N, CA, C and O atoms as a Tinker XYZ file with bonds, in Angstrom:
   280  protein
     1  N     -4.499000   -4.929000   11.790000    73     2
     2  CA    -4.802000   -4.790000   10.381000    64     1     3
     3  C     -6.320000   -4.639000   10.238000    63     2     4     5
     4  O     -7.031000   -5.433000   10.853000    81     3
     5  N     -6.861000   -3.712000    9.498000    73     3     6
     6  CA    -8.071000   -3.610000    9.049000    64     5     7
     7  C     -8.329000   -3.442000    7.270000    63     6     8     9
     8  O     -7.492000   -3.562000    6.375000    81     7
     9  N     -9.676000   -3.152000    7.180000    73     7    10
    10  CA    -9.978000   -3.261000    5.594000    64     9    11
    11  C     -9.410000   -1.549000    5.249000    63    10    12    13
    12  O     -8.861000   -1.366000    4.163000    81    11
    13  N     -9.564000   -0.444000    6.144000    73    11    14
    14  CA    -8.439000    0.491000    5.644000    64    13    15
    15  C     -7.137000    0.165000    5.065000    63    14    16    17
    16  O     -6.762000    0.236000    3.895000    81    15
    17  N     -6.507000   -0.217000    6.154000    73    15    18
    18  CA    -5.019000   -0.893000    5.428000    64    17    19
    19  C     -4.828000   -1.627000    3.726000    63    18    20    21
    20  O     -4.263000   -1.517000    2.638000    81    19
    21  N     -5.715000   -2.352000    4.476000    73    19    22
    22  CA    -5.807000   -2.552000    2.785000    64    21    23
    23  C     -6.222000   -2.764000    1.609000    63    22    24    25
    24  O     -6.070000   -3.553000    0.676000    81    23
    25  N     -6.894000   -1.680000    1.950000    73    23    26
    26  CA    -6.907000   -0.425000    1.268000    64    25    27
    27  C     -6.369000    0.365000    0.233000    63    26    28    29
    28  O     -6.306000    0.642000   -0.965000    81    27
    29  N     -5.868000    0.652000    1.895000    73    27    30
    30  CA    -4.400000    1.501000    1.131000    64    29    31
    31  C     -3.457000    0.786000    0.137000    63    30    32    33
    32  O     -3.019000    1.282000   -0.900000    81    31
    33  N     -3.217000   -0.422000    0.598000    73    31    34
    34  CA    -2.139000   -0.738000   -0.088000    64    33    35
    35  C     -2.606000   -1.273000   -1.509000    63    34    36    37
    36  O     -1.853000   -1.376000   -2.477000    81    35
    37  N     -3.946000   -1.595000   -1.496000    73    35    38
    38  CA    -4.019000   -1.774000   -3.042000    64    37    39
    39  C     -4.455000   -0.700000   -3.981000    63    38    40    41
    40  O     -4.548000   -0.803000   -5.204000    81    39
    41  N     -4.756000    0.533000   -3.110000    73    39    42
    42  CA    -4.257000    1.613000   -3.730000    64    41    43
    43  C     -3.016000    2.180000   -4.538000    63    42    44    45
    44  O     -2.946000    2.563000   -5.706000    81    43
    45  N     -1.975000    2.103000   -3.452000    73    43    46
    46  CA    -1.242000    2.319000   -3.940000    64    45    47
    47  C     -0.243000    1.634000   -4.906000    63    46    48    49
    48  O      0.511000    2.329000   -5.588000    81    47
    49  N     -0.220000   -0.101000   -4.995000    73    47    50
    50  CA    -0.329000   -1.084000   -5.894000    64    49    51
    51  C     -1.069000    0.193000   -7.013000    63    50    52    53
    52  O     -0.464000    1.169000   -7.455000    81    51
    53  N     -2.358000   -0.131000   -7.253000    73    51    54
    54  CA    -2.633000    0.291000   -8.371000    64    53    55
    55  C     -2.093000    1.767000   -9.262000    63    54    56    57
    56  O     -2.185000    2.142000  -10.431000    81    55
    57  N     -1.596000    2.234000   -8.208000    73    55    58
    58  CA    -1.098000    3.918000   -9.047000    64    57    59
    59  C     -0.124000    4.143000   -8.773000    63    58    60    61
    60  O      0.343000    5.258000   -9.003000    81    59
    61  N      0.882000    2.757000   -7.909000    73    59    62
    62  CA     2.608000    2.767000   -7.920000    64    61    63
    63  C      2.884000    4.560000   -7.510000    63    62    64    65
    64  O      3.205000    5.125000   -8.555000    81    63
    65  N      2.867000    4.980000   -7.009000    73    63    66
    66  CA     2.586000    6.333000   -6.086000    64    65    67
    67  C      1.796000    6.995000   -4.951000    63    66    68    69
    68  O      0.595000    7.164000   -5.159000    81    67
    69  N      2.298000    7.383000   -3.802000    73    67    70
    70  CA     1.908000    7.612000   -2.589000    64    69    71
    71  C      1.221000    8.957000   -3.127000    63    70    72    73
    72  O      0.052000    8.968000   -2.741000    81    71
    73  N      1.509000   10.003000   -3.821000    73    71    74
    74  CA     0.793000   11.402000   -4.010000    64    73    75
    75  C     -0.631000   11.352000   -4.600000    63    74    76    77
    76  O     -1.554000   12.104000   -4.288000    81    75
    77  N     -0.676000   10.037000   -5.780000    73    75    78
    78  CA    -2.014000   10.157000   -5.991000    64    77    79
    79  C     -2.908000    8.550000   -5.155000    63    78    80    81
    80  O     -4.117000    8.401000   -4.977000    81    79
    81  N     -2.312000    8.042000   -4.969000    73    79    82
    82  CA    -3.097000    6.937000   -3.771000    64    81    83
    83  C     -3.390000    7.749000   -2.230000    63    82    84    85
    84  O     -4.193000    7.232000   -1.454000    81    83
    85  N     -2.799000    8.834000   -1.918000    73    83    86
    86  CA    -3.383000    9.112000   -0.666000    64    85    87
    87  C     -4.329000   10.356000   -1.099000    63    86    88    89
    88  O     -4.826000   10.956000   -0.146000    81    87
    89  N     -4.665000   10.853000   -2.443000    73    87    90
    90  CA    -5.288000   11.665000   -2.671000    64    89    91
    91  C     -6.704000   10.952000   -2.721000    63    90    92    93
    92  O     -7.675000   11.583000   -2.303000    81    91
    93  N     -6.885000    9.512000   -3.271000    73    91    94
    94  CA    -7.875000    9.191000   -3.993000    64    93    95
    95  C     -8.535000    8.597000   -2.238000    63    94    96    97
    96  O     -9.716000    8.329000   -2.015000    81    95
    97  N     -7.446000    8.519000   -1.256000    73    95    98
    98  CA    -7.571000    8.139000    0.275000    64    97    99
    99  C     -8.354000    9.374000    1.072000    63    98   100   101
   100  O     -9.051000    9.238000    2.077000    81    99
   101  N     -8.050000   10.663000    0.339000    73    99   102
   102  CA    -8.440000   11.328000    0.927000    64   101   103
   103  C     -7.478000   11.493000    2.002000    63   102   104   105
   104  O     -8.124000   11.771000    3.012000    81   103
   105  N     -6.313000   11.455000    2.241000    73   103   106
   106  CA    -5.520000   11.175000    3.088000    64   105   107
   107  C     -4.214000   11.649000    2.816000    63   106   108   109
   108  O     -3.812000   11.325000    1.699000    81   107
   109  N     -3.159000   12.552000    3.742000    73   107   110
   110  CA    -2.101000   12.816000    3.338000    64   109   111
   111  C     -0.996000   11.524000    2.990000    63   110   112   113
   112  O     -1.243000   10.364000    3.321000    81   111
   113  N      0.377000   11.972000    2.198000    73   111   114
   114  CA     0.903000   10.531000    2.172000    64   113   115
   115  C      1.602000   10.123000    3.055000    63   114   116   117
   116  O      1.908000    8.940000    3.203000    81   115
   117  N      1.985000   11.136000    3.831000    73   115   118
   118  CA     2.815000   10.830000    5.511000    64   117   119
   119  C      2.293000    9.529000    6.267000    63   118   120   121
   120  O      2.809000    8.501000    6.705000    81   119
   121  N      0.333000   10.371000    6.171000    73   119   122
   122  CA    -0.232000    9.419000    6.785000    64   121   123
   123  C     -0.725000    7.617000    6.298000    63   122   124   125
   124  O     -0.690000    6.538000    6.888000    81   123
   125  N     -1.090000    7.999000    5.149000    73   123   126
   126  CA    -0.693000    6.460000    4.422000    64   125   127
   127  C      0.287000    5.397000    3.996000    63   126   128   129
   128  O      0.185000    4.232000    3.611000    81   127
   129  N      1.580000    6.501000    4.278000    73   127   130
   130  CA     2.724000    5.545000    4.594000    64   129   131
   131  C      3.217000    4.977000    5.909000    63   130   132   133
   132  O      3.760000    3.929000    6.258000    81   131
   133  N      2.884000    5.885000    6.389000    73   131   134
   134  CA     2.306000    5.246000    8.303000    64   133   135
   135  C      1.915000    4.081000    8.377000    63   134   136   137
   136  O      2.362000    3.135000    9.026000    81   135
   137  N      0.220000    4.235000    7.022000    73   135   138
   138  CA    -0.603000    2.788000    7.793000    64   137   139
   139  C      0.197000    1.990000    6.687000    63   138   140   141
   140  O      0.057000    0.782000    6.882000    81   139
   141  N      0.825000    2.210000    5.820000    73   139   142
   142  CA     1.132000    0.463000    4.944000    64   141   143
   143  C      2.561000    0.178000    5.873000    63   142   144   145
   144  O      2.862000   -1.011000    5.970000    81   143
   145  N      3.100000    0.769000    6.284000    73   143   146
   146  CA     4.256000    0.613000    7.363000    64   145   147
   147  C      3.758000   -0.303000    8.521000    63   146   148   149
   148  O      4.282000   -1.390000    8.768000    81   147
   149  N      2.873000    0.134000    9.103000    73   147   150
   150  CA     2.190000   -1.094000    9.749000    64   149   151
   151  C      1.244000   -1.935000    9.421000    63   150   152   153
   152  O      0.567000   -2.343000   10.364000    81   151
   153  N      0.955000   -2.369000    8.245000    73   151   154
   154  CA     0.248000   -3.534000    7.583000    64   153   155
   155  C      1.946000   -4.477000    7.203000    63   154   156   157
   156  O      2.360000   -5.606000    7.466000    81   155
   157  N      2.351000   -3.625000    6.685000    73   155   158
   158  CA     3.683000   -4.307000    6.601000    64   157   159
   159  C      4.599000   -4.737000    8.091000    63   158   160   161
   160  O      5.211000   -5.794000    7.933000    81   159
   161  N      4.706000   -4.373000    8.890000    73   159   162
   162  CA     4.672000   -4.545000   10.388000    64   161   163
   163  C      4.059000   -5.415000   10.721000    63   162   164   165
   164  O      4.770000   -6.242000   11.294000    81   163
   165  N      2.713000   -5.784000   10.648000    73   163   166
   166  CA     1.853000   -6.887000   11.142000    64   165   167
   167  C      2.100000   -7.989000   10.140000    63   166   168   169
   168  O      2.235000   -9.110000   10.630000    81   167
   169  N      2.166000   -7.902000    9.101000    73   167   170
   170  CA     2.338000   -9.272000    8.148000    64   169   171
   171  C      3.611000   -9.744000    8.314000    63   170   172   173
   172  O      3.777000  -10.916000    7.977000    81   171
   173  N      4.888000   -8.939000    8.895000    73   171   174
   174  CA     5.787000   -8.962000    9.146000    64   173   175
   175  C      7.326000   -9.247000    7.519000    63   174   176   177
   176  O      8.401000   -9.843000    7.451000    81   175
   177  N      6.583000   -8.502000    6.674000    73   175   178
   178  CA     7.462000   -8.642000    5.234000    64   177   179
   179  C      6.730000   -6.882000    4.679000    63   178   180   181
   180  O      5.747000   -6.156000    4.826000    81   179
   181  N      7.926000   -6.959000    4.060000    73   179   182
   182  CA     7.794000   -5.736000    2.674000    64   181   183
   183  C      6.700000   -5.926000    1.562000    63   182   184   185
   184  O      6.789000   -6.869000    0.776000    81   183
   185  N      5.640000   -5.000000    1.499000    73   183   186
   186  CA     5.017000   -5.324000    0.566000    64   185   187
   187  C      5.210000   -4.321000   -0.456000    63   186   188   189
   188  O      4.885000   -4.525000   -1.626000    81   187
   189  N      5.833000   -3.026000    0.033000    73   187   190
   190  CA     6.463000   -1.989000   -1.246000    64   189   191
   191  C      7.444000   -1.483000   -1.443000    63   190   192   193
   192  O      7.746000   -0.769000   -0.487000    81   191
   193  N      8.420000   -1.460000   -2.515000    73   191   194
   194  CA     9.773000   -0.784000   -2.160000    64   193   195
   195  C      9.465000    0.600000   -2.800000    63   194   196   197
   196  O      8.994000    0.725000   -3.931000    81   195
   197  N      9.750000    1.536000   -2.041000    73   195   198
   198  CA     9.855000    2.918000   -2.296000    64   197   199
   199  C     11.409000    3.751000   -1.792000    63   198   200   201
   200  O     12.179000    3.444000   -0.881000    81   199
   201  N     11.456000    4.516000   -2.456000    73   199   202
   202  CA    12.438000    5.470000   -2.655000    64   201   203
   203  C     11.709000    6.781000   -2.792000    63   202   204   205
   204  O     10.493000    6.972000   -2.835000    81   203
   205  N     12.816000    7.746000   -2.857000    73   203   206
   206  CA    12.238000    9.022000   -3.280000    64   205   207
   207  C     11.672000    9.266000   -4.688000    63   206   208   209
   208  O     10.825000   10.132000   -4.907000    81   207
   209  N     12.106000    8.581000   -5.487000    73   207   210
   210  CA    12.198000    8.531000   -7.206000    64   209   211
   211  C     10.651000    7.502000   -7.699000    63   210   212   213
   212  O      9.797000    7.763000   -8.547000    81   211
   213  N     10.776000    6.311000   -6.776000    73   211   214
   214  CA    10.067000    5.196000   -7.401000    64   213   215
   215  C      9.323000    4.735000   -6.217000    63   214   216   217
   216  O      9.645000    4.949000   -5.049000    81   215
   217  N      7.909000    3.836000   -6.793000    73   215   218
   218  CA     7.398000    2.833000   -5.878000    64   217   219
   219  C      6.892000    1.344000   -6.539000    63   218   220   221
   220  O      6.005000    1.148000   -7.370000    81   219
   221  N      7.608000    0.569000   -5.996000    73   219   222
   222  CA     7.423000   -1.198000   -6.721000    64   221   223
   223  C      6.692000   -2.098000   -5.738000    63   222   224   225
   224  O      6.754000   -1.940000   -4.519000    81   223
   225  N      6.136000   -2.858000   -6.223000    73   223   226
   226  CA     5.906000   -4.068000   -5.145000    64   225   227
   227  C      6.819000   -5.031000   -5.186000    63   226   228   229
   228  O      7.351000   -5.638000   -6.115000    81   227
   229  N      6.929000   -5.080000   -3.889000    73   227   230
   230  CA     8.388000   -6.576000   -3.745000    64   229   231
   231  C      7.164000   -7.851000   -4.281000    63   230   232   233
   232  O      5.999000   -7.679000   -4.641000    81   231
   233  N      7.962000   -9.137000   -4.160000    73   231   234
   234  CA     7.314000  -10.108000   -4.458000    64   233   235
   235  C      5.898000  -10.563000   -3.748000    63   234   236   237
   236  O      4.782000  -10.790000   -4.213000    81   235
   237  N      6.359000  -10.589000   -2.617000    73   235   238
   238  CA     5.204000  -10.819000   -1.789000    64   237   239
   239  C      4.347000   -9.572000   -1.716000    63   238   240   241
   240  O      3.599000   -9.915000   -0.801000    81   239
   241  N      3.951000   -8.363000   -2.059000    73   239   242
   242  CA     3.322000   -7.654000   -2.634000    64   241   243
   243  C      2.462000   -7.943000   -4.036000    63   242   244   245
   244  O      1.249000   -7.886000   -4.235000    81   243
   245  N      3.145000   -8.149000   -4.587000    73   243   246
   246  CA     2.715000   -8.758000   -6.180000    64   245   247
   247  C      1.872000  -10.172000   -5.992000    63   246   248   249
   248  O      1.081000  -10.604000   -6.830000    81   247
   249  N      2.132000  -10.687000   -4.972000    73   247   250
   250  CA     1.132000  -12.161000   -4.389000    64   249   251
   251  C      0.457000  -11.922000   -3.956000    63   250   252   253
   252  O     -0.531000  -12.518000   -4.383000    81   251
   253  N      0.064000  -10.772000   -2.570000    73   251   254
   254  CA    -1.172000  -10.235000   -2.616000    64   253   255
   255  C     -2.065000   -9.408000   -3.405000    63   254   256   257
   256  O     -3.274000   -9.315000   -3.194000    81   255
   257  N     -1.407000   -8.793000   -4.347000    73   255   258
   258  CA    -2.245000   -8.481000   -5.365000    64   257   259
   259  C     -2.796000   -9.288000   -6.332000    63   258   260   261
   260  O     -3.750000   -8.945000   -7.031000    81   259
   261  N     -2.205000  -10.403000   -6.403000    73   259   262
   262  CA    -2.333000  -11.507000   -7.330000    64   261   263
   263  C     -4.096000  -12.718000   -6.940000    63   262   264   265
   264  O     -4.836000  -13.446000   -7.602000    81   263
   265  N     -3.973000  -12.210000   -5.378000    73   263   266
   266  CA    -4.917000  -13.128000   -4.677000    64   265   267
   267  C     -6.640000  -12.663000   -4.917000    63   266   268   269
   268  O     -7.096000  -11.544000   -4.682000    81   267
   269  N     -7.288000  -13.660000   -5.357000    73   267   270
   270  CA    -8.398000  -13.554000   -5.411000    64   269   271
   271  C     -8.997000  -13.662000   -3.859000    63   270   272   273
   272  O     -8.628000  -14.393000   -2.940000    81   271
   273  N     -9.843000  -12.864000   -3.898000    73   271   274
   274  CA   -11.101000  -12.737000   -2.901000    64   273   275
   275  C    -11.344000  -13.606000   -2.553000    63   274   276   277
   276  O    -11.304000  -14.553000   -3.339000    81   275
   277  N    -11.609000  -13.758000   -1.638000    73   275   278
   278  CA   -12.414000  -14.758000   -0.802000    64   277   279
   279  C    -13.978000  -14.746000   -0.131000    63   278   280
   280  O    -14.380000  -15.714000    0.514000    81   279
């Protein structure tokens, strides 16, 4: 895990969509669903549910977004 990762994922948290979170990444969304696939891999839980239609944060998603800085 690095500060790319997440990154990404509070990217895409914020715009609930891979087309414009890997744009603002500069990054295709193949490839940014790659890296939250393995941020999610290493934390070992779901932090987004996506479909073709939609993208949500599961709970424990919504807790790391919830977390203040340190």
């Amino acid at each position: 895990m690095d500060l790319t990762d997440l990154r990404c994922f509070l990217l895409v948290a914020e715009e609930l969509h891979f087309g414009r979170a890997a744009r603002r990444l500069e990054m295709l969304p193949a490839t940014l669903g790659r890296r939250l696939a393995t941020l999610e891999d290493h934390l070992g839980t779901v932090l987004i549910h996506r479909t073709t239609r939609a993208v949500s944060l599961s709970a424990a998603g919504q807790e790391w977004v919830a977390q203040p800085a340190h």
